[in-house]
CSV table of N, CA and C in Angstrom, one decimal:
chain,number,residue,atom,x,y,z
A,1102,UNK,N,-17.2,15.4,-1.2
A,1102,UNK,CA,-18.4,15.2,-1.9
A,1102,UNK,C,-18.4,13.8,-2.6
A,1103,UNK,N,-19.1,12.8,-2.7
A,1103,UNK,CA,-19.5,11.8,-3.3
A,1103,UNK,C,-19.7,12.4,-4.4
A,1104,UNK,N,-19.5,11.2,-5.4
A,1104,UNK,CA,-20.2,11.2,-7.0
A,1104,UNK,C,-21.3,10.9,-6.8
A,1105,UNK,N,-22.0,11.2,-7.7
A,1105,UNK,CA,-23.4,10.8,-8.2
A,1105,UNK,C,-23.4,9.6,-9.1
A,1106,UNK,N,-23.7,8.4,-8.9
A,1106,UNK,CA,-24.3,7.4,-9.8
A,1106,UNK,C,-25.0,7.4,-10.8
A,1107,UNK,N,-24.7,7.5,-12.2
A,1107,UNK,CA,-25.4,7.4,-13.1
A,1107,UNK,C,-26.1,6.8,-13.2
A,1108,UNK,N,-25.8,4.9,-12.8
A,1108,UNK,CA,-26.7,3.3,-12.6
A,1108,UNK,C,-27.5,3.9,-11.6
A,1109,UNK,N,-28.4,2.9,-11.8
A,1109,UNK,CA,-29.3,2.5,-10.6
A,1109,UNK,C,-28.8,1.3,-9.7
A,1110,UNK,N,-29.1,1.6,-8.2
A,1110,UNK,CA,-28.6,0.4,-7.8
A,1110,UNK,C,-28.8,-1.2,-8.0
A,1111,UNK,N,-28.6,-1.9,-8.0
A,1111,UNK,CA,-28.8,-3.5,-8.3
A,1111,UNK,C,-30.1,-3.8,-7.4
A,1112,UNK,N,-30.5,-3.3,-6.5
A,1112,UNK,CA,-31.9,-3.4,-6.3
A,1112,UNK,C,-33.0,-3.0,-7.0
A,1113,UNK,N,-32.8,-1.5,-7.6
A,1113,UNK,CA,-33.7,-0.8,-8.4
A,1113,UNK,C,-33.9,-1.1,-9.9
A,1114,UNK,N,-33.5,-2.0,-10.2
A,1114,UNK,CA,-33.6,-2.8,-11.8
A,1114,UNK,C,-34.9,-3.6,-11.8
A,1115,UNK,N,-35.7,-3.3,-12.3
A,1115,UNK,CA,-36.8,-3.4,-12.7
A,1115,UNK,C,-37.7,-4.5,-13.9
A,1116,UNK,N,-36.8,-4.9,-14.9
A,1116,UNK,CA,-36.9,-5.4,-15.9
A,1116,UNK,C,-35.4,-5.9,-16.0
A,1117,UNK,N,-35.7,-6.9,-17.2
A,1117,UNK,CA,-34.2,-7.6,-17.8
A,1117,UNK,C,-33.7,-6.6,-18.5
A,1118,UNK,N,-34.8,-6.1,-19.4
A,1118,UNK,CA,-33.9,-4.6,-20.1
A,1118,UNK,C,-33.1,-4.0,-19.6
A,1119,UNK,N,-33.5,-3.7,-18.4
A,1119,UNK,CA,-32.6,-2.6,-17.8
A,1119,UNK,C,-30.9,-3.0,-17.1
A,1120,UNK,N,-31.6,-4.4,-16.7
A,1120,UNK,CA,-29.9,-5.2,-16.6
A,1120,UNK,C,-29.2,-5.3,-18.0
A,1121,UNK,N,-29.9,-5.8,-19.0
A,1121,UNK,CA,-29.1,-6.0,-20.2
A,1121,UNK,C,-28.7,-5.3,-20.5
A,1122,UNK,N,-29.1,-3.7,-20.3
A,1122,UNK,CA,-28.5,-2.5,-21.0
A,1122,UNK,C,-27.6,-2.0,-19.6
A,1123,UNK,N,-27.3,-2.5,-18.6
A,1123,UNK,CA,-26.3,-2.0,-17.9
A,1123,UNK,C,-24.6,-2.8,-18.4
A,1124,UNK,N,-25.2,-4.4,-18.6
A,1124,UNK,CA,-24.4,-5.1,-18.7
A,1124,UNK,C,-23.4,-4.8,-20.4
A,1125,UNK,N,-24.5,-4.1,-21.3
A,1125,UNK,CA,-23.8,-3.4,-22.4
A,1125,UNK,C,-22.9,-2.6,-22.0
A,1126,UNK,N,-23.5,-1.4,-21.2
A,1126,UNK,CA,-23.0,-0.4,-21.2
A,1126,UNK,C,-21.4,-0.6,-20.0
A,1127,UNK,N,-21.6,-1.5,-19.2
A,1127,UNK,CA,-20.0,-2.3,-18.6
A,1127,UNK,C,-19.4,-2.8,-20.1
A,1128,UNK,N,-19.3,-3.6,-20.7
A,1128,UNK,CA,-18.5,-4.1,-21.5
A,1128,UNK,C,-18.4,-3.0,-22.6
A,1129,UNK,N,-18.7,-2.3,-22.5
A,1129,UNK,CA,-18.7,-0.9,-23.5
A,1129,UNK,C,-17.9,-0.5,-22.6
A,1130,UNK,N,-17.4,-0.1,-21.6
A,1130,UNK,CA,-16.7,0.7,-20.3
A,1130,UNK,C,-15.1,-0.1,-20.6
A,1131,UNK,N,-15.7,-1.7,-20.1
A,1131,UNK,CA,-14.2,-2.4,-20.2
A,1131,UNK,C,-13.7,-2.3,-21.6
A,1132,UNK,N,-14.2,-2.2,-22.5
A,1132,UNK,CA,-13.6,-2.3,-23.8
A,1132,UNK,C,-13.0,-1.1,-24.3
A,1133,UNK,N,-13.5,0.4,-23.6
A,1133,UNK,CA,-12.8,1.4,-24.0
A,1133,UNK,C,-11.6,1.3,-22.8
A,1134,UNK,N,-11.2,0.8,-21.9
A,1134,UNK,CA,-10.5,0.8,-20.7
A,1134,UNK,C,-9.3,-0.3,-21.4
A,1135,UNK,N,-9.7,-0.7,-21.7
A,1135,UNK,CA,-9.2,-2.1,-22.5
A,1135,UNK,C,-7.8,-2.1,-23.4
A,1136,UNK,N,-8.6,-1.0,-24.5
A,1136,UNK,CA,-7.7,0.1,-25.4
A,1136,UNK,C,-7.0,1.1,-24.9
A,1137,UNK,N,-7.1,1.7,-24.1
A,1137,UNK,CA,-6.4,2.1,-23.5
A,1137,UNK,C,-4.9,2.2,-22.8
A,1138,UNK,N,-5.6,1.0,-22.2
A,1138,UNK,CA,-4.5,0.7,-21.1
A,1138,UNK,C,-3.6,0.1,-22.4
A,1139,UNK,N,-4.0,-0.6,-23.3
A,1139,UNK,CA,-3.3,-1.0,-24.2
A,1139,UNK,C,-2.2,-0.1,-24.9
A,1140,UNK,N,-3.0,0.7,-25.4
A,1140,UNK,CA,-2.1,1.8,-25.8
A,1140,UNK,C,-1.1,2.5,-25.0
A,1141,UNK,N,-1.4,2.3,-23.4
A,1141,UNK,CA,-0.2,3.2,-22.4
A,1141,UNK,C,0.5,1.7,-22.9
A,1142,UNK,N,0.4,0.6,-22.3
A,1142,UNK,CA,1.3,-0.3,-22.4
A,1142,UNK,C,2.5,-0.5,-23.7
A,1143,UNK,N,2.1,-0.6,-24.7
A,1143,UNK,CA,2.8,-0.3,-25.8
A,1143,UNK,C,3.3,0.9,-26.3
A,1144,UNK,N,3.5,2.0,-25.6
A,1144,UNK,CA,3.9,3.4,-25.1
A,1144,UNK,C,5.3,3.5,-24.4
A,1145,UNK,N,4.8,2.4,-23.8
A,1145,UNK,CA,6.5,2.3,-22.8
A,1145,UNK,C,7.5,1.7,-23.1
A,1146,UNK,N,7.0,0.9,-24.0
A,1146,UNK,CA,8.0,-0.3,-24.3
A,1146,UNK,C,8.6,0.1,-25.8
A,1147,UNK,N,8.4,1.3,-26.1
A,1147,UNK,CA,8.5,1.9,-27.8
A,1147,UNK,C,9.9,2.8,-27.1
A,1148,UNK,N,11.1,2.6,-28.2
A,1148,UNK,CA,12.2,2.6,-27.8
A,1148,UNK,C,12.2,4.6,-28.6
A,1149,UNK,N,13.0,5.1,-27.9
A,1149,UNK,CA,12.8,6.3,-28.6
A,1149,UNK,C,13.9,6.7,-29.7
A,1150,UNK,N,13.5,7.1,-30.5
A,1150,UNK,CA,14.1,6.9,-32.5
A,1150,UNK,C,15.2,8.0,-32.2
A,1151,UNK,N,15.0,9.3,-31.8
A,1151,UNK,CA,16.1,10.6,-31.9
A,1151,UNK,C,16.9,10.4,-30.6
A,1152,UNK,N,17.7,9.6,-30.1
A,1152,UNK,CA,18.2,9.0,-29.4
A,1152,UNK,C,19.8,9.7,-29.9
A,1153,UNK,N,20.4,10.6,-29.4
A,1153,UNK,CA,22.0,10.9,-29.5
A,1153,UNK,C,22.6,10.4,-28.9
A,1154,UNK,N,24.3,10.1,-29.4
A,1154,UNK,CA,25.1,9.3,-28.5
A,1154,UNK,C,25.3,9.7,-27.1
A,1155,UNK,N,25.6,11.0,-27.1
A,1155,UNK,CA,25.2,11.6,-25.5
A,1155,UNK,C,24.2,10.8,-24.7
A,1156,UNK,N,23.3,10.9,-25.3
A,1156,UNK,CA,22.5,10.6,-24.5
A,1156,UNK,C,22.5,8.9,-24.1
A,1157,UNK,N,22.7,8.5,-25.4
A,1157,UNK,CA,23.4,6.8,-25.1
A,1157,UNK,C,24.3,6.7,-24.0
A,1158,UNK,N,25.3,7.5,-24.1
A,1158,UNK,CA,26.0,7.3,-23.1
A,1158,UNK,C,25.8,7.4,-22.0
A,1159,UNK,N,24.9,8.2,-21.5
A,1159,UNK,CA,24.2,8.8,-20.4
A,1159,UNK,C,23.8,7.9,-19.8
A,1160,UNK,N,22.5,7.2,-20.7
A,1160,UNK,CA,22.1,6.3,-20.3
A,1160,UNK,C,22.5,5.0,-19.7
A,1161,UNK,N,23.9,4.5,-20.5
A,1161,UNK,CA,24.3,3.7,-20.6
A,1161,UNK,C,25.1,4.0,-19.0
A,1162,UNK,N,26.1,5.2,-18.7
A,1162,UNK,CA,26.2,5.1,-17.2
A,1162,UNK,C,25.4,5.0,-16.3
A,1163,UNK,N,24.5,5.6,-16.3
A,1163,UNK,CA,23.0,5.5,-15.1
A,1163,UNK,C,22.7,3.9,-14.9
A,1164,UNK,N,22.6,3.2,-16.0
A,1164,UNK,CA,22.4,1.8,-15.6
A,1164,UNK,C,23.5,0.9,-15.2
A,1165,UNK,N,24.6,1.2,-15.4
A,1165,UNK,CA,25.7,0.3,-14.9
A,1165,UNK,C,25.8,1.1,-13.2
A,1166,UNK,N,25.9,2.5,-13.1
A,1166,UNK,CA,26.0,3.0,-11.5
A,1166,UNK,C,24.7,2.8,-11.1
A,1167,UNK,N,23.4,2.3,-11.8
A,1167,UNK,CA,22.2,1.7,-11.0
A,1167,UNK,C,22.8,0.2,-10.4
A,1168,UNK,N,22.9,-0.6,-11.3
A,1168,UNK,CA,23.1,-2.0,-11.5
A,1168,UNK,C,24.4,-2.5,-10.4
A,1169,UNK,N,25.8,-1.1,-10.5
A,1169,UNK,CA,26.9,-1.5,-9.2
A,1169,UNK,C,26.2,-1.2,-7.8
A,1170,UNK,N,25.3,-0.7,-8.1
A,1170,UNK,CA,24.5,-0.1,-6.7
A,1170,UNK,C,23.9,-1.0,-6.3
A,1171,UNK,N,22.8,-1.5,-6.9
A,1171,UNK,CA,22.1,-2.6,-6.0
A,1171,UNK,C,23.1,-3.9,-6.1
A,1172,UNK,N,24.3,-4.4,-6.4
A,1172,UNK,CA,24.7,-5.6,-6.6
A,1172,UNK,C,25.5,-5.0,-5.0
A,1173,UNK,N,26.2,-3.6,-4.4
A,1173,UNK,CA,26.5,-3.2,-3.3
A,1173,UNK,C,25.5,-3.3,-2.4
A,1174,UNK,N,24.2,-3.2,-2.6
A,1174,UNK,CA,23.4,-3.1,-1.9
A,1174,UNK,C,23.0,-4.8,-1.1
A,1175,UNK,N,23.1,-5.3,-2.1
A,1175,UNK,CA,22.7,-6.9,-1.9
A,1175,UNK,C,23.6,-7.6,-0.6
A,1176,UNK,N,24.7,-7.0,-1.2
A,1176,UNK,CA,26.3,-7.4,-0.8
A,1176,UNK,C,26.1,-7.6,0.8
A,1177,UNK,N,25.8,-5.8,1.0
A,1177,UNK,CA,26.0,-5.6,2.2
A,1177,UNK,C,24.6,-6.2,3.4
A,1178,UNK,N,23.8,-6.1,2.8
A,1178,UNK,CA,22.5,-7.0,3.3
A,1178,UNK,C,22.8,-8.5,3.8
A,1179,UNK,N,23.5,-9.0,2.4
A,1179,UNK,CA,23.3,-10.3,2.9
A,1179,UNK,C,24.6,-10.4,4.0
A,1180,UNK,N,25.2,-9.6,4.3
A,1180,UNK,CA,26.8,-9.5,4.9
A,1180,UNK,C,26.0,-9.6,6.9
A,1181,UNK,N,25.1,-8.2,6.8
A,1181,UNK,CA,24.1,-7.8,7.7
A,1181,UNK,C,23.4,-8.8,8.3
A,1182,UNK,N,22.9,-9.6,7.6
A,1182,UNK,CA,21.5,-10.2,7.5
A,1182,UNK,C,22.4,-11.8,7.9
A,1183,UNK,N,23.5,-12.1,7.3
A,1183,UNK,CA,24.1,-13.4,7.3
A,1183,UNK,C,23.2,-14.6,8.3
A,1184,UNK,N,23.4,-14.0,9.6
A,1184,UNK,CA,23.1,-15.0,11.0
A,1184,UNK,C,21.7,-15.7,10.7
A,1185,UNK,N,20.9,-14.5,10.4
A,1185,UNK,CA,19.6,-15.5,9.7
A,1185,UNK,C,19.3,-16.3,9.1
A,1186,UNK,N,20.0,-15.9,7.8
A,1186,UNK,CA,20.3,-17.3,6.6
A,1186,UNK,C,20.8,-18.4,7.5
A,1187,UNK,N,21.6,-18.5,8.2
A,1187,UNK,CA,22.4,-19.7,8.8
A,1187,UNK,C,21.4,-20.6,9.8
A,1188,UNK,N,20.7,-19.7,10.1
A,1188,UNK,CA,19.3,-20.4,10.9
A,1188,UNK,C,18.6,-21.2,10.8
A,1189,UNK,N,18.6,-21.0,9.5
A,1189,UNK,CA,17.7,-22.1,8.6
A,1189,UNK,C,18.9,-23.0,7.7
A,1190,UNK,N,20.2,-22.9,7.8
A,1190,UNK,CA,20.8,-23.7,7.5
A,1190,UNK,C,21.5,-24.9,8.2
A,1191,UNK,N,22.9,-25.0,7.9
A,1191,UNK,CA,23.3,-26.2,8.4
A,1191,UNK,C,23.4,-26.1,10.1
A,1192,UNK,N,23.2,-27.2,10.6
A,1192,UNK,CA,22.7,-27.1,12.5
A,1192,UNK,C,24.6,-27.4,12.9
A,1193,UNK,N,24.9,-26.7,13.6
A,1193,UNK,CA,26.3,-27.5,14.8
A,1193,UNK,C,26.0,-28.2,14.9
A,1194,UNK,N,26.8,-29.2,15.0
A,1194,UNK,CA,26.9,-30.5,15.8
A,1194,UNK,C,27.5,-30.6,17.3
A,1195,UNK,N,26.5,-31.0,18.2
A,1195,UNK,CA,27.2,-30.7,19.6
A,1195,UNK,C,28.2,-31.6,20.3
A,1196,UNK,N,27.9,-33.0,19.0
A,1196,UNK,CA,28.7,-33.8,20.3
A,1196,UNK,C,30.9,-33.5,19.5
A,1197,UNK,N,31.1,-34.2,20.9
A,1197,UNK,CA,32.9,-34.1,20.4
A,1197,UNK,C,33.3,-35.1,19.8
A,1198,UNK,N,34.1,-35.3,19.2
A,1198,UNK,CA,35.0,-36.8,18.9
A,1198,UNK,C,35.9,-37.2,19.6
């Protein structure tokens, strides 16, 4: 099922009024959206206070066996992948001395 439109279409506007009061009622939309998002954003980035050393610790492994993981991950890619890079790099030289 489709929504139903509350606006009227941009054809059916009738008067300036009725644009001016759509174009309120958008920047009334963006500005509650606005705060919002705001508030998730500074949500995430708020460090948590009841934090136990356990859990420090915890954390503190997960990110070093994240962090050895993708630095293995890279390793082996670029290990994989090598022939390509060289493609674009230095050319043989074909003649002999």
């Amino acid at each position: 099922m489709m929504q139903q439109e509350k606006y009227p279409t941009p054809s059916s506007y009738t008067t300036l009024e009725d644009i001016r009061r759509r174009k309120e009622d958008l920047s009334d939309e963006i500005d509650r959206d606005t705060e919002k998002i705001g508030s998730m954003w500074s949500s995430l980035f708020t460090p948590k206070e009841n934090a136990t050393k356990g859990e420090y610790v915890a954390t503190l492994v997960t990110n070093t066996v994240t962090a050895i993981d993708a630095f293995l991950l890279i390793r082996k890619l670029m290990k994989s992948y090598s022939g390509l890079f060289n493609f674009f790099g230095k050319k043989k030289s074909s003649r002999r001395k």
